[in-house]
Coordinates of C-alpha atoms and ligand atoms in Angstrom, one line a residue:
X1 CA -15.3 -23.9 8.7
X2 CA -13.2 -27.2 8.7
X3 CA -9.8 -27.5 9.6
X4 CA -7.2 -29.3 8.3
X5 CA -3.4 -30.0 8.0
X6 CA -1.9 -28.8 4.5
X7 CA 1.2 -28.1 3.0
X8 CA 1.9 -24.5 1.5
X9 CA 4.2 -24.5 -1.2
X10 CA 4.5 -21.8 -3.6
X11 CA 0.9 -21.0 -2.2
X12 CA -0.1 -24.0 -3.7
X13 CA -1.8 -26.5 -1.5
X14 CA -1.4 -29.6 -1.2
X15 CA -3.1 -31.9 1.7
X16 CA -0.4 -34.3 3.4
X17 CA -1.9 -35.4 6.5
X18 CA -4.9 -34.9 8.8
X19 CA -4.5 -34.0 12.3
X20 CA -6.4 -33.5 15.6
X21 CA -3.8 -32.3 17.9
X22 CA -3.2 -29.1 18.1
X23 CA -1.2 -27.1 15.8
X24 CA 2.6 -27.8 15.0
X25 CA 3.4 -26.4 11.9
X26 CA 7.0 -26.4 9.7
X27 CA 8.5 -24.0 7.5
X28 CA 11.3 -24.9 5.3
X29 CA 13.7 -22.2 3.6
X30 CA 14.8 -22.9 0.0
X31 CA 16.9 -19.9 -0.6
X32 CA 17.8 -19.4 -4.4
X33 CA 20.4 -17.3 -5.5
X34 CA 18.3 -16.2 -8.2
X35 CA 15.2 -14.9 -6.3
X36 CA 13.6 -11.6 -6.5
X37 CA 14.6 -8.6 -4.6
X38 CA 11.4 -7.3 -2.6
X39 CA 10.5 -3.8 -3.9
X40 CA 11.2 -1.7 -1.1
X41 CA 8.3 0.5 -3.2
X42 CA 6.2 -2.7 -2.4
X43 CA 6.1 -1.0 1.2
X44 CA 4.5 2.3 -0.6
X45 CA 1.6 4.9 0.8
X46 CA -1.5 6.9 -0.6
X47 CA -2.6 10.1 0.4
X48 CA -6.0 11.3 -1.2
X49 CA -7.9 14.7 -0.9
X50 CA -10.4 12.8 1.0
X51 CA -12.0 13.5 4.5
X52 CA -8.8 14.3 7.4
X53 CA -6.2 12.2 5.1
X54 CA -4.7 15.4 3.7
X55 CA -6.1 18.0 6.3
X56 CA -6.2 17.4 10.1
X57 CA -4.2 13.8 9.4
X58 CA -0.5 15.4 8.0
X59 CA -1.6 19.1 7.0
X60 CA -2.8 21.7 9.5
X61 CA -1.0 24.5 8.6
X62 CA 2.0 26.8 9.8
X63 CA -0.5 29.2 11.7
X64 CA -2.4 26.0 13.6
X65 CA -2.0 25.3 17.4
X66 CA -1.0 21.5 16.7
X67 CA 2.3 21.3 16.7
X68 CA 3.9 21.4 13.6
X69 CA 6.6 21.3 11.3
X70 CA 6.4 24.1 8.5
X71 CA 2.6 23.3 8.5
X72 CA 2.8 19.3 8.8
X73 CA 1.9 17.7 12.1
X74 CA 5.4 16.6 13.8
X75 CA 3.5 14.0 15.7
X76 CA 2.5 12.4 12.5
X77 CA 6.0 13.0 10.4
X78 CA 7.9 11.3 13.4
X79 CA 5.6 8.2 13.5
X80 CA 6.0 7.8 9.7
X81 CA 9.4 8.2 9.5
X82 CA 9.7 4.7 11.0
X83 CA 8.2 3.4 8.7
X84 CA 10.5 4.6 5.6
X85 CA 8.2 5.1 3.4
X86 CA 9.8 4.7 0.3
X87 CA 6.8 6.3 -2.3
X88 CA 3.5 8.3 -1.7
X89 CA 0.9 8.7 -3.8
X90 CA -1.0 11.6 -4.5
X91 CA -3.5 13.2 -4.9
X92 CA -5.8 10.5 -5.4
X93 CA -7.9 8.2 -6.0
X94 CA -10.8 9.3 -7.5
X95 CA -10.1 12.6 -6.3
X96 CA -7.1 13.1 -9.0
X97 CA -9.4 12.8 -12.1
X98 CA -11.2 16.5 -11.1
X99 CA -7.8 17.9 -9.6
X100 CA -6.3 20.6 -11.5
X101 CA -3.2 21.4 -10.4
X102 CA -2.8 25.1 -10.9
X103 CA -5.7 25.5 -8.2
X104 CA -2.9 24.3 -5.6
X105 CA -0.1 26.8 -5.9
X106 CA 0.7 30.3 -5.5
X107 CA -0.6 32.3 -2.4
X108 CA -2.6 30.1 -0.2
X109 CA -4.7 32.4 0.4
X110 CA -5.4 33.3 -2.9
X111 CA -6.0 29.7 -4.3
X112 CA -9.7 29.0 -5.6
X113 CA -11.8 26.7 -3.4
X114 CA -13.6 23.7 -5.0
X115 CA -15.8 21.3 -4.2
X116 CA -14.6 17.4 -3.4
X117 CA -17.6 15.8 -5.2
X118 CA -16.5 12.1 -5.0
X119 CA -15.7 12.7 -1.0
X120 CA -19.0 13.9 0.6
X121 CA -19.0 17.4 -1.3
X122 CA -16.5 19.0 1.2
X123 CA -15.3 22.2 0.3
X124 CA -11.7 21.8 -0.7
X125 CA -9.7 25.5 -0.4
X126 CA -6.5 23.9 -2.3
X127 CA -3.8 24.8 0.9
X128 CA -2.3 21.8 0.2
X129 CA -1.0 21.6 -3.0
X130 CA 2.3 20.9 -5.3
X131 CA 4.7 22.4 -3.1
X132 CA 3.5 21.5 -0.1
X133 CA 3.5 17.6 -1.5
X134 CA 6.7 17.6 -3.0
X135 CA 7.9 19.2 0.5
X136 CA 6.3 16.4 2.6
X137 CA 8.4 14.1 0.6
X138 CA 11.2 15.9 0.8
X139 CA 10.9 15.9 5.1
X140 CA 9.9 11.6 4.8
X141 CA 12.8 11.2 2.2
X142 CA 10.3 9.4 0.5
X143 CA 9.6 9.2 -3.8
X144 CA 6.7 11.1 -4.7
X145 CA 3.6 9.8 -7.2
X146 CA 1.9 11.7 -9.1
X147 CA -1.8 10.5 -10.2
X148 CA -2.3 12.8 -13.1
X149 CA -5.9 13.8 -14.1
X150 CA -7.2 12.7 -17.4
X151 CA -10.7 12.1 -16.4
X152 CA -11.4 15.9 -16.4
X153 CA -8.0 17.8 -17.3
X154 CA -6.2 18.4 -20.7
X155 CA -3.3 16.7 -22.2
X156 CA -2.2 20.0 -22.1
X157 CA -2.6 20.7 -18.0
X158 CA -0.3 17.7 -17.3
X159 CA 2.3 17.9 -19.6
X160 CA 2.9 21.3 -17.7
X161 CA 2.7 19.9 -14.3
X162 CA 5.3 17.9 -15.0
X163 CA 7.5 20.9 -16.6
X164 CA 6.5 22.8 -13.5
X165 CA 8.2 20.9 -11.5
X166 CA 10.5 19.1 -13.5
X167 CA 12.2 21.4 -15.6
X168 CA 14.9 23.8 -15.1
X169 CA 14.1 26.1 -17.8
X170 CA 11.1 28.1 -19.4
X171 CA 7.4 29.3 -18.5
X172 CA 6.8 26.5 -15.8
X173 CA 9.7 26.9 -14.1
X174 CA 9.6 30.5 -13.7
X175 CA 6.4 29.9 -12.2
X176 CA 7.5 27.6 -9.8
X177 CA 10.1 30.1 -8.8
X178 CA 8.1 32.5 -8.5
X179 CA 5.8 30.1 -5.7
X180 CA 9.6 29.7 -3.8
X181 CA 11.2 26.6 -5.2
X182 CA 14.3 27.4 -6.7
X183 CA 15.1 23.5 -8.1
X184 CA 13.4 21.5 -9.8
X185 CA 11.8 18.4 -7.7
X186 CA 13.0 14.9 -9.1
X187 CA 9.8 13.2 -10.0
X188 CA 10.0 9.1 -10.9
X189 CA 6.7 7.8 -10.4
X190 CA 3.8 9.5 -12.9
X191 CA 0.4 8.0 -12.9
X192 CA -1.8 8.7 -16.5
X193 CA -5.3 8.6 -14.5
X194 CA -6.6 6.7 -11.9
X195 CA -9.5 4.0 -12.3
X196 CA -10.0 5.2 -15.3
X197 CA -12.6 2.2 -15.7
X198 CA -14.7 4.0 -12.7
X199 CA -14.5 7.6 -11.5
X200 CA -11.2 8.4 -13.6
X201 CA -13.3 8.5 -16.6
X202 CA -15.4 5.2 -17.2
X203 CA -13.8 4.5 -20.1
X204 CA -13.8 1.1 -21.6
X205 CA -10.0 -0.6 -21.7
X206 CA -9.9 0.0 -25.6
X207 CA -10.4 3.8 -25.6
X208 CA -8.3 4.3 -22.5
X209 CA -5.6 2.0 -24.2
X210 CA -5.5 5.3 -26.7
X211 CA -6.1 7.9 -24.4
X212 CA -2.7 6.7 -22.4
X213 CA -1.0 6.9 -25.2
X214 CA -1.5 10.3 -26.1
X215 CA -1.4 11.9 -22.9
X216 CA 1.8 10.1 -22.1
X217 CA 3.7 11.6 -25.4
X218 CA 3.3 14.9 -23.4
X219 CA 5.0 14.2 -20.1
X220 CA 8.3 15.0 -21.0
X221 CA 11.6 14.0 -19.7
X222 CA 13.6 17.6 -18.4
X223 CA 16.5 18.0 -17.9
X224 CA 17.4 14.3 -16.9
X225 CA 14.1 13.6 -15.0
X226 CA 13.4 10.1 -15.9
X227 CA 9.8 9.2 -15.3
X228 CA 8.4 5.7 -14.5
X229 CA 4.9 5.7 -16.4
X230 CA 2.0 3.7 -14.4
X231 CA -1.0 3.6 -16.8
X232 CA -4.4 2.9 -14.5
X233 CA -5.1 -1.1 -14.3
X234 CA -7.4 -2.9 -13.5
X235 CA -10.8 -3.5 -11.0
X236 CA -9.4 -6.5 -9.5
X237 CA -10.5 -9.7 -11.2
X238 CA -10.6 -7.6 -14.4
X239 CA -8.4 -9.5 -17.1
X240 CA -9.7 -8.1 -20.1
X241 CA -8.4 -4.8 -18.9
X242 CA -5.1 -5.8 -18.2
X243 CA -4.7 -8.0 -21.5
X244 CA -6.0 -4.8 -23.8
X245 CA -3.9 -2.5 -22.1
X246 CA -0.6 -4.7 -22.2
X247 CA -1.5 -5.2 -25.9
X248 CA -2.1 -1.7 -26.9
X249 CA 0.0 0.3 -24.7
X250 CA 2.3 -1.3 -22.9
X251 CA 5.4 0.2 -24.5
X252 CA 4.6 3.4 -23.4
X253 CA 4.4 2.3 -19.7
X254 CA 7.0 1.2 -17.2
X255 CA 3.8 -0.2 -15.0
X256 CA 0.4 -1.0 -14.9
X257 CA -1.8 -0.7 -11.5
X258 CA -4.3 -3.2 -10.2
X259 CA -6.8 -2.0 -7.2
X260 CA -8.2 -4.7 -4.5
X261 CA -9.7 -4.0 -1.4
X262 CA -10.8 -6.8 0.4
X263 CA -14.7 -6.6 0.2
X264 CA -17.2 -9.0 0.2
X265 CA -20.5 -6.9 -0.1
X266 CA -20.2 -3.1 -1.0
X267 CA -23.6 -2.5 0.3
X268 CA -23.0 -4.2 3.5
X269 CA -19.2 -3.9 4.1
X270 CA -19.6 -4.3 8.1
X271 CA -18.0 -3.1 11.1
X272 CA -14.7 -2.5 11.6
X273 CA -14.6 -3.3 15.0
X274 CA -18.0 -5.3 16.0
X275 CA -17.4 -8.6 14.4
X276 CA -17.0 -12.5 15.3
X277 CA -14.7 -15.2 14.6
X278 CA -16.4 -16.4 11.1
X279 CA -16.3 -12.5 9.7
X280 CA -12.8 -12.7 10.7
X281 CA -11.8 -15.6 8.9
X282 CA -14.0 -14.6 6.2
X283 CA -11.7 -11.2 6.1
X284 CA -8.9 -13.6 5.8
X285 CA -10.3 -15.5 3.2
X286 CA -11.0 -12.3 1.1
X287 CA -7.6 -10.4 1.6
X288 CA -6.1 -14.0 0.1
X289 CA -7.6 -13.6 -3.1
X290 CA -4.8 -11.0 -3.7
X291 CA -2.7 -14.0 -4.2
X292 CA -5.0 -15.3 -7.1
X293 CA -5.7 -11.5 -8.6
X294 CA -1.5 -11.0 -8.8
X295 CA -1.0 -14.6 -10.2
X296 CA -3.5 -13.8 -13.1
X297 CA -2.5 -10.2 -14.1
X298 CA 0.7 -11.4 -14.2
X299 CA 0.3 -14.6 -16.2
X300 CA -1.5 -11.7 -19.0
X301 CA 1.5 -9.7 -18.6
X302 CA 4.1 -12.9 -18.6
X303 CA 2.8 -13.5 -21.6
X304 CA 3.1 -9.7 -23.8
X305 CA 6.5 -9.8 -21.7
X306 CA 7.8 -12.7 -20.5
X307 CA 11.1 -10.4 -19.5
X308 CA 9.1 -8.7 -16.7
X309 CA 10.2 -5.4 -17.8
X310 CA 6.7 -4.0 -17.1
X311 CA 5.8 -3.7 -12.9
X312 CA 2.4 -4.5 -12.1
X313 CA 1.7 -1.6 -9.4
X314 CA -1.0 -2.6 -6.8
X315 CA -1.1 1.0 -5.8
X316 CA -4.5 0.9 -4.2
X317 CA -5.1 -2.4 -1.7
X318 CA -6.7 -3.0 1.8
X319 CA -9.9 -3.0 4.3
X320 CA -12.7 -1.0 4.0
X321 CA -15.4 -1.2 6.7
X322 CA -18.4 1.0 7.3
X323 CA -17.2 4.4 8.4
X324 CA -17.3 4.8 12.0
X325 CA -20.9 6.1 13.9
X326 CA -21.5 9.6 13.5
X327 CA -18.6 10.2 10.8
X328 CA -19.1 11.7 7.3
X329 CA -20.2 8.6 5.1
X330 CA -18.0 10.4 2.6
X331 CA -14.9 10.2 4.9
X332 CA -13.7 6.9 4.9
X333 CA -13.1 6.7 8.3
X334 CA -12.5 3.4 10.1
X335 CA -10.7 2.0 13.2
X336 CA -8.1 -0.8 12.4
X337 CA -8.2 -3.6 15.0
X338 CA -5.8 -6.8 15.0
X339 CA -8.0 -8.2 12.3
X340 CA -6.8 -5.7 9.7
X341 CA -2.9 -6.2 11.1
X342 CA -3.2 -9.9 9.7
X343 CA -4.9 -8.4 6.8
X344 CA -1.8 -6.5 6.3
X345 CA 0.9 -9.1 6.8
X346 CA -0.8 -11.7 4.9
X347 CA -0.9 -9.0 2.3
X348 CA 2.6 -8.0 2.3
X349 CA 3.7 -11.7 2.3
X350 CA 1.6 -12.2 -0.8
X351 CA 3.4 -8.8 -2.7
X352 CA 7.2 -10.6 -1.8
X353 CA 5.9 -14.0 -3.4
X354 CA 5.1 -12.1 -6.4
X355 CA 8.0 -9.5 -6.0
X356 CA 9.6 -10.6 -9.5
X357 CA 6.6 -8.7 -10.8
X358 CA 5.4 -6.6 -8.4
X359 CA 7.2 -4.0 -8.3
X360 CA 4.9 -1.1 -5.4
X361 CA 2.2 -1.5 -3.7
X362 CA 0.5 1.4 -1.9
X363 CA -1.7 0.8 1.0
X364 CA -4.9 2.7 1.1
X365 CA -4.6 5.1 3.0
X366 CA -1.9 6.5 5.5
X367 CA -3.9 8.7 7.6
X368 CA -7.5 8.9 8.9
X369 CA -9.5 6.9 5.8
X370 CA -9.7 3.4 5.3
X371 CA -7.0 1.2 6.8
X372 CA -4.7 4.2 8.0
X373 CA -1.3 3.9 9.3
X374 CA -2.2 6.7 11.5
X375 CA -5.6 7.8 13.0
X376 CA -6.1 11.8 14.3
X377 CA -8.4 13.6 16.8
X378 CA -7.1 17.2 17.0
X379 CA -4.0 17.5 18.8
X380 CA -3.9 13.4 19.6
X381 CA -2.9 10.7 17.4
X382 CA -2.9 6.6 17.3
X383 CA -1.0 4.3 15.8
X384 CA -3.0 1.7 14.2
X385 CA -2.1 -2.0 14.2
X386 CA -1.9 -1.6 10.6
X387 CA 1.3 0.9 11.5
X388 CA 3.0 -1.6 13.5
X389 CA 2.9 -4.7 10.6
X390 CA 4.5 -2.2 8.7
X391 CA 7.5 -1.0 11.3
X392 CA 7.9 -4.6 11.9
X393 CA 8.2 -5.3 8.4
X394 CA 10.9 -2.6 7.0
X395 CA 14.0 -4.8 7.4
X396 CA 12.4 -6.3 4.6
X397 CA 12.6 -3.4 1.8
X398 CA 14.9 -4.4 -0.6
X399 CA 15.6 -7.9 0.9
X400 CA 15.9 -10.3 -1.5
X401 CA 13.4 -13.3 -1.0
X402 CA 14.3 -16.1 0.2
X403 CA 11.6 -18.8 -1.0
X404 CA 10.3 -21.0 1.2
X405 CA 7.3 -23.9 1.9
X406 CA 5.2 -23.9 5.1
X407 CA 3.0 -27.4 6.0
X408 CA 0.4 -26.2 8.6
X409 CA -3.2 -26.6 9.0
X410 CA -5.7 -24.6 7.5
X411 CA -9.1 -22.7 7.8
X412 CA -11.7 -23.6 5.1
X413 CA -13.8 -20.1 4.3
X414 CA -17.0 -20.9 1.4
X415 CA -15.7 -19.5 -1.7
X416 CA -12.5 -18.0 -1.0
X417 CA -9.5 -19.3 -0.4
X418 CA -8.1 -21.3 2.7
X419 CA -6.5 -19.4 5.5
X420 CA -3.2 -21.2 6.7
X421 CA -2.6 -21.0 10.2
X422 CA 0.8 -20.2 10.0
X423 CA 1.9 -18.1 7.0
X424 CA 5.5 -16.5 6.8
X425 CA 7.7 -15.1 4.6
X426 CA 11.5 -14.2 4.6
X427 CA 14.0 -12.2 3.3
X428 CA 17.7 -11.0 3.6
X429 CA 19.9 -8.4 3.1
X430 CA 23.5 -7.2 4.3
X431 CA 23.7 -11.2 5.2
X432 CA 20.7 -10.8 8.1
X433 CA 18.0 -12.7 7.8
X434 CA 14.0 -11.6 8.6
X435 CA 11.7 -13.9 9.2
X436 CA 7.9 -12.9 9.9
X437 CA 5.4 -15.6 10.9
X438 CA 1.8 -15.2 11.3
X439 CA -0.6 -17.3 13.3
X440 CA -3.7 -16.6 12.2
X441 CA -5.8 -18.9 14.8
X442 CA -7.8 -16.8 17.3
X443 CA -7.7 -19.6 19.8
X444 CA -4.9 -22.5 18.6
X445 CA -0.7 -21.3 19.6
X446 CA 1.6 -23.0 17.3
X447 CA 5.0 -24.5 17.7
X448 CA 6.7 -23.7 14.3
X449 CA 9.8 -25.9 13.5
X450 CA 11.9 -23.3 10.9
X451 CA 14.6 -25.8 8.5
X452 CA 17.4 -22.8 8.3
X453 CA 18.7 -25.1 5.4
X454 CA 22.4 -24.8 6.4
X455 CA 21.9 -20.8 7.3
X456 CA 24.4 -20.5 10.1
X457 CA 22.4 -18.2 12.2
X458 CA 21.7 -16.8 15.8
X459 CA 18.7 -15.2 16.6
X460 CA 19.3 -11.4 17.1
X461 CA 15.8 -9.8 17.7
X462 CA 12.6 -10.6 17.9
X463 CA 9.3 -8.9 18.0
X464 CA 5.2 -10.0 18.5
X465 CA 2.2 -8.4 17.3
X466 CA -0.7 -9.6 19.5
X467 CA -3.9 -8.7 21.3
X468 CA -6.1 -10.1 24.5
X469 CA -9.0 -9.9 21.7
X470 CA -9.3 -9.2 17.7
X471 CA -11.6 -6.8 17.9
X472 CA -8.6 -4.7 19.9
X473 CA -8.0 -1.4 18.7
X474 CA -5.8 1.8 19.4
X475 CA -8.3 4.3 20.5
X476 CA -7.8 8.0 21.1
X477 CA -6.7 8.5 25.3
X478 CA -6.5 5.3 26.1
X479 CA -3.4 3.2 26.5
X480 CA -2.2 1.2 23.8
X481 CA -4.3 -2.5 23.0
X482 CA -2.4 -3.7 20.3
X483 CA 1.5 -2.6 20.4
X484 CA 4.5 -5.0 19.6
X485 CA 6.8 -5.7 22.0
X486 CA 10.1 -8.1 22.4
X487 CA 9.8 -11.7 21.7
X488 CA 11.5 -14.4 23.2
X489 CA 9.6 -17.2 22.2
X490 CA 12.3 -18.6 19.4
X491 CA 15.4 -20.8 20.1
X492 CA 17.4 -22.8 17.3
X493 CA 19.1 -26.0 17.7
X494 CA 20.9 -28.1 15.7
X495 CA 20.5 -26.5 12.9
X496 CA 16.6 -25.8 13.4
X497 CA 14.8 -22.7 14.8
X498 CA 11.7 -23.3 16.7
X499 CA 9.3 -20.2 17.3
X500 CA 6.7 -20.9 19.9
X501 CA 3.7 -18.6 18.4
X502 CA 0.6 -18.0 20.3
X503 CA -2.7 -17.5 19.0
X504 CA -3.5 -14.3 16.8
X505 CA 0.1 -13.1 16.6
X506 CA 2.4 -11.5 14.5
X507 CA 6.3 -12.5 14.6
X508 CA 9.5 -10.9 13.1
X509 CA 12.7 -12.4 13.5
X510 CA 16.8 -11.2 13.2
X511 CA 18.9 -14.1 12.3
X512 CA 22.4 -13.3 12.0
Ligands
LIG1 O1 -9.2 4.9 -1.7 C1 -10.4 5.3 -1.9 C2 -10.9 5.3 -3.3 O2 -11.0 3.9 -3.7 C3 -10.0 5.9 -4.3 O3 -10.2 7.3 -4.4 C4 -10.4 5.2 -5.6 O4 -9.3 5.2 -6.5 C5 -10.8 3.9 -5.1 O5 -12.0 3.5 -5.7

């Protein structure tokens, strides 16, 4: 891997000069009146019927011994309230194509059981069903997402789940009386299948195209409920898909998905935790390619609407290692070290480049599989890495972008894109600005030189995202490896901030 010193603008590189010393880098800010506003969906969550996301991770029940709130785990709603979770999607994944929703309401007790045959054939006894989502979002204030199943269910079965908890009126909504909801829910976000490429039906883009559009005719509007349709996109680097769909469909959808995890080899996806420096970079180079997979969806999409009306939805994105030792292969469980919290920032600072057309993003997934906000073992629960990108990052939501260029050296990784040293993105709102840098070097600090371009500013806050190695993790009784704490590493002067970075770490800024 060869370094050298390059100039980020627009993520396009450009080489300016070559360097031995060690690592100053400069960021410029170009604010433009006329920039996007960054989704605050952009900062969005998933939550499958897969291994402890739903049970053990926020579900255990009114009757359990963990403590609880109406049957959610307190521990876990107070951790994710921090994180204002603006939209959660549910209930899969895969998982939604065999989900029919009638299983999951009514007497728990009294609810069939089925078996989870994408997730390691666990019995699933359907306690955890509409209510008890639409309730969840209710306690995180947060927008619920459906993922409607047209892989295995009727036309018929989701135009009623919508009216079931939509409408004011008629069959459905004496039914949801009946299960103790008095109002209707407000429901904005509808997906019509998931993957349907893959487990949600393996159709090929031409037939779903079809299949959209006559499921959709049947998801009614009730009694002002306005839905925001998501039609299933594409397998990341999938074009075709998202050009056929945008042809055929696309005004019958207010947004199209796209799913990317950052994988090199599904049969040999590694460790989580037990890796070196080039599987890091390697990680780095890999999560990048979002940048590449967003700018060509969207130049299909630019060109069936150049208005951007449509949102392209990334509403399934992040790590996936090998499950842990001695946990169900089908459970998706992984610990999240400081390699995955650059995997996240870098991530999120790709979504606000491309926030004039990416419009939510939903991190897979927010409790106990894959890269997880949070991680449970009965009564305890971590915070992962992952979490803490995403509390440092909430001043963000809804900040409009402010654009900027960053000259700094770079990482070359065979076949994927380079890794910049220092990345960063920014954003303001209310008149404050937030800054977040990243210094991706495991061993090289960083002096950043930040042009405010005229912003009259003072810095206000500051916090770091670091660890003594990257393998750290958060690990169940042990004091915290990878926490953020205050930063006082930034100064400006004379009209220039300059933020002293060290290796491997994470930095949000206040300026005001
Ligand atoms: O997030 C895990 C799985 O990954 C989802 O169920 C599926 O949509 C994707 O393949």
């Amino acid at each position: 891997m060869n370094k050298c010193l390059k100039s980020l603008a627009a993520m396009a590189f450009t080489a300016v000069a070559a360097s031995a010393a060690p690592a100053e880098s400069a960021v410029k800010l170009e604010p433009a009146a006329d920039a996007p506003v960054i989704s605050k969906e952009i900062y969005g969550q998933f939550a499958e019927h897969l291994g402890r996301c739903i049970y053990g991770g926020l579900w255990v029940g009114p009757e359990s011994g963990i403590a609880n709130t109406q049957g959610y785990r307190t521990d876990v709603l107070e951790a994710l309230r921090e994180l204002h979770i603006p939209v959660l999607r549910w209930p899969g994944g895969c998982f939604a194509d065999e989900y029919h929703w009638m299983d999951g309401i009514g007497p728990r007790e009294k609810r069939p059981m089925m078996v989870n045959s994408n997730w390691g054939g666990t019995v699933e006894d359907n306690s955890f069903g509409t209510n008890e989502f639409f309730n969840l979002c209710e306690l995180l204030g947060c927008e619920p997402y459906l993922s409607g199943n047209v892989g295995s269910g009727t036309v018929e079965e989701l135009a009623k789940w919508v009216e079931y908890i939509t409408a004011e009126n008629g069959p459905m909504a004496d039914l949801r009386r009946s299960n103790g909801r008095e109002k209707p829910w407000k429901l904005k976000y509808l997906g019509v299948g998931n993957e349907s490429w893959g487990c949600g039906g393996n159709f090929t883009a031409e037939f779903y195209a079809n299949v959209y559009r006559r499921y959709q005719t049947y998801c009614r509007e009730f009694d002002g409920n306005k839905l925001y349709k998501i039609a299933s996109g594409a397998n990341a680097g999938d074009l075709h898909w998202t050009d056929v769909l945008m042809r055929d469909a696309m005004h019958h959808f207010a947004g199209l998905s796209l799913h990317y995890y950052s994988v090199d080899d599904w049969s040999s996806k590694g460790s989580a935790t037990v890796f070196d420096t080039s599987d890091y970079y390697r990680t780095l180079g890999l999560c990048l390619e979002m940048n590449k997979l967003v700018t060509d969806h969207s130049a299909i999409m630019d060109r069936y609407d150049p208005e951007r009306r449509v949102g392209l939805m990334v509403d399934e994105w992040g790590t996936w290692w090998e499950v842990e030792p001695g946990t169900n292969p089908g459970h998706l469980f992984q610990q999240n070290t400081m390699r995955d919290a650059m995997v996240a920032a870098l991530t999120l600072n790709i979504f606000h480049r491309h926030a004039a057309r990416v419009r939510m993003a939903n991190i897979a997934q927010i409790a106990n599989v894959l890269q997880a906000m949070v991680l449970t073992d009965g009564p305890e629960m971590v915070l992962t890495p992952t979490y803490y990108v995403f509390r440092m990052y909430v001043p963000h939501q809804d900040g409009r972008l402010v654009p900027l260029s960053v000259t700094t050296e770079t990482q070359s990784v065979a076949g994927r894109p380079d890794v910049p040293q220092i990345d960063a993105t920014c954003s303001v709102k209310d008149g404050v600005y937030t800054l977040s840098l990243t210094n991706t070097s495991l061993t090289d600090a960083s002096s950043v030189s930040v042009d405010l371009a005229g912003i009259k500013a003072k810095v206000a806050g500051g916090e770091i995202l670091t660890a003594k190695s990257v393998n750290d993790y958060n690990d169940f009784g042990q004091a915290e490896k990878v926490a953020p704490r205050k930063f006082d590493g930034a100064k400006i002067s004379k009209g220039r901030l300059v933020v002293d970075m060290p290796a491997m770490s994470i930095v949000t800024l206040e300026l005001k």
